[in-house]
C-alpha angles and dihedrals in degrees: 000000000000099000090057100044090064100049133061096201091053091044093058091045088052091054088048137229138229109237135166116256108210122204099161142340088286103032106075115143133173113241133176112237126189140169115245125232091258089070088228110075130065115204135191127184091350092303123115105245103177143352120210089221093078107019141101128186131223124196126222128357096342102138136062093249096049092045088056091059097036092120092057103048126031116242094244090067095047132083139158131218111213118200130208115245126012103329117117122245123268110229117198138182118199125211091244140014090246092055092048090051091049091054094042093051092041094051091046090053091051092049091046091050090054096041089051082044090227074208090195091068091041087053092050087055090052091048092048090052089053090046091055090048092052098040092091098176093043094231092129092239135101130196123212095268092052090047090051091051091046092053089051089053090049088051092239111149115217142174109237095223094052092043092054091051092051091044089058092047093049093047092087092164089054090224095135088245135078121237115209098271090045089053091052088052091048092050092048092050089049094052103028112130114180090169093059092040089058091057092043093053093048089064101031115094094209101021089243104080145358113242116216088263092050090051092048090051090051093048092048100042103034107021092037095225112164118174128054092002095159092055091044094051091049090048091053092050091048092048105039110022110103096190116087091202092054092047089052090051090046088240136127127227124208091263092053089048092052091047090052092049093050093045128090087266090058093044122111088239112084104239093214089062094050085069124069101280108149132095105263097185100084124102115286092248091064092071137073105234124209103240138182130207123216087356092184093067122090096183136004129347100246108047100003123138114254113214143159083233088079089063093046092052095046094047092047088054089058096260110162103187120053130177136223128189105204126200135171108274135194120290091018093293113133115232135204124226142116100284123241092010136095096255112130121256135240132187118262091224090058090054090051091050091052089047090053091050101042107026096099104029095099099027139011093217122106125285120216116213107205110204123201099194124206096151131119117252090257094057091042087061089056090048090055090048093051092048093050097042100041099039098036111171092001090073112084105225103166138023115282115269117267095005111136109230101241103095142014118277119249131257086251092055091049100046112149093011131124114213123202117222113200146100118314134196109237122336141299092259093060092063090046094052090050091246103153099161103080112216089209094073089140091053090051097063090044093053094051088219127153113227090223093058092040090055090057090064112086118148100011110059110170112227135173113256114238101177137293094272092053095047092047089061104031112022125101125223091245094056120101129192127201124218131192112234092255094050090048092050091050091053091047091052095046102034110008096155091048090052091051090051092047087055092052088066105034147009125274127192123205121192136182120274116266088240091071093090089155089064091244118159137236123228105278092194093075089057096045088050087063093047096252106161105195106052102170117209133180096256090192092065116081120210144095093310094057089043088058091048092048089045095053094045097042089087129070097044094305085275096147095242124093120184110238118238114276093252089061095053101055126089091207097053122092110208118171113186090203090056108022104170099122132157103286090041113157117159118206132213116228118198120184121187106198101209108171150331129232128212097334111195121256110251103180108061093201110126112267096005113140123188128251098213129204128174124225122193115202128191115208114190141096112350090262090059100045105118144136136196134179139210119227116268123257118224118244102336125118094148102067113347115178123206113158087193119153122216121193130204138172115220116201100177105028092173091068101035126110122193118212124193114199128185117202136180105239116233119178095198102044143014114307115256118243113245106172144318145199126198127189140163112268089232091060095057118119109210123226132045106348142165122228113208106213127227130209126244093277094049098258124132121267100191133213092028112109146150124226115215142165113224126197125183118187138163116264106237 
């Protein structure tokens, strides 16, 4: 065992010694004492004599019993072990002064080790206990499968491919199994973090533990915590420190420190912003709304498979605006599919049923059902009937009670409600004034609209957009226009500030160009920069655009609504995304030191291929903020690559910026392979030493893959 190899005193204790155990002047018996392999327990005659956890040692005649025999044995051969609690002392006399010294020094070292919580040894102990638990057949060996199961039990996440490599390295005896000390080695290699140790030792007075004061200094200076730092430090010790002794001393060992840094508290994403934290009582048009395009498609737009599954997936991801393309179907039943293409078809009523079942699983806030209507008036009547019968109270059929009709209600007002977006005969006011006879009789026949379906549309009346001037004078707060991505980009280029103002008053929807038959996506950031709320993406298509969408909506309880920045909610503000220097303009400097990576997944499944990882940091925001920078690549190391590369950015409009971390496998001859990514709003970043838990291409977690970074945000002078 390591602790013994290095130390002569411990070595001789490990071999064992015959000493006299003294109970009284007359009871003096020879007993054989030896130190156990755990470097903690001293045994004699198969009984446990002492455990360094709860012991102190006194030299010489320092107990009643030894004083009583002082004349018989000289003090330099005598010592006493004193136990915590009620247990009596153990008085011993060694055969020689040298032997006594060896035991006294040895025991003190053991106690010191524990007091300092040479947490590493403590950890070994913990690992060995686990090993014994998992070694079912008691043969002291574990094969790879048993090791894998054990790590699962220990709650240690691991990547199979890395674990197997380390298993082979730890199997020094090349037996295909790990004996207990080999397993300790394996576990240490799996969890070893020199990069974190470096930070720990910078703040630790003795390199063994952080006192409460050390931890407070670290939290204040590096993690930039300000208020209630004492409480916070104590909470971290309570929550993440595995050693009871350390917790009692209000201290943190390296293992506790590492656990804190890999926890949600040590994550780059501020945990208080993962929860619902925004004001949800403002008009609907003051929020960005998570929105899906052609929700019924699972693949491309030409031959893709239509399925209610598309709706289930989108709603479960927190999407709050879904789309249906309705066409006349057989036997009078309206169907949903991508018209004039070979995509398969599903019944409208099945989509409505799924909507009823899944709308509020991920979020209580309202869902908008955007209807693209190609049905005859007869089948529209049936659509209205399905909506009313299947959704019941969930369908909003009339304006909310007591709401003055000057602005849209809030997400809070509309909790648990499904809103229909579609064409409507007349306006909201007509219904309110009891005007049933619509003066636009001529327009009705032209619109081919059934009154029943029209009545289901309340706050989202689809209208054609005729220009910002026109809508400023004529349009109503409940009217919503849709723009293709190219039209929206043209408006942003030519009249960005007007577009932002238009979106202060009413909803806008932007959708992908019809040319994107492969279901690819446009950059949603450009549209959010102009305050467009309903930016509809093909949820079924993974890539940077969906990463941005997931990143923006990963805050605020994943509820699908994000409050727009204050300067995009005021009629009297002029914000132009193309030229954002406004009154309260304060650019920030963002510095990211990319320190290391942990257990990055293997991308190329070819035998023996190991990745050459690099990290790219991208800023998505107003055009002035768009930027990307990369670290160098590291040869052949996906397990624990180390960079220590610093990337610098200037952020002009932090409220709109997203930061995306991408790991790629460098390839000099072809396009780099994607390894993992994580995207978050700039405003949700916690500064300091942080871990980033990477996600796969489709936005799902790939634990335990992570990056370790140091983030600094300062004002630009």
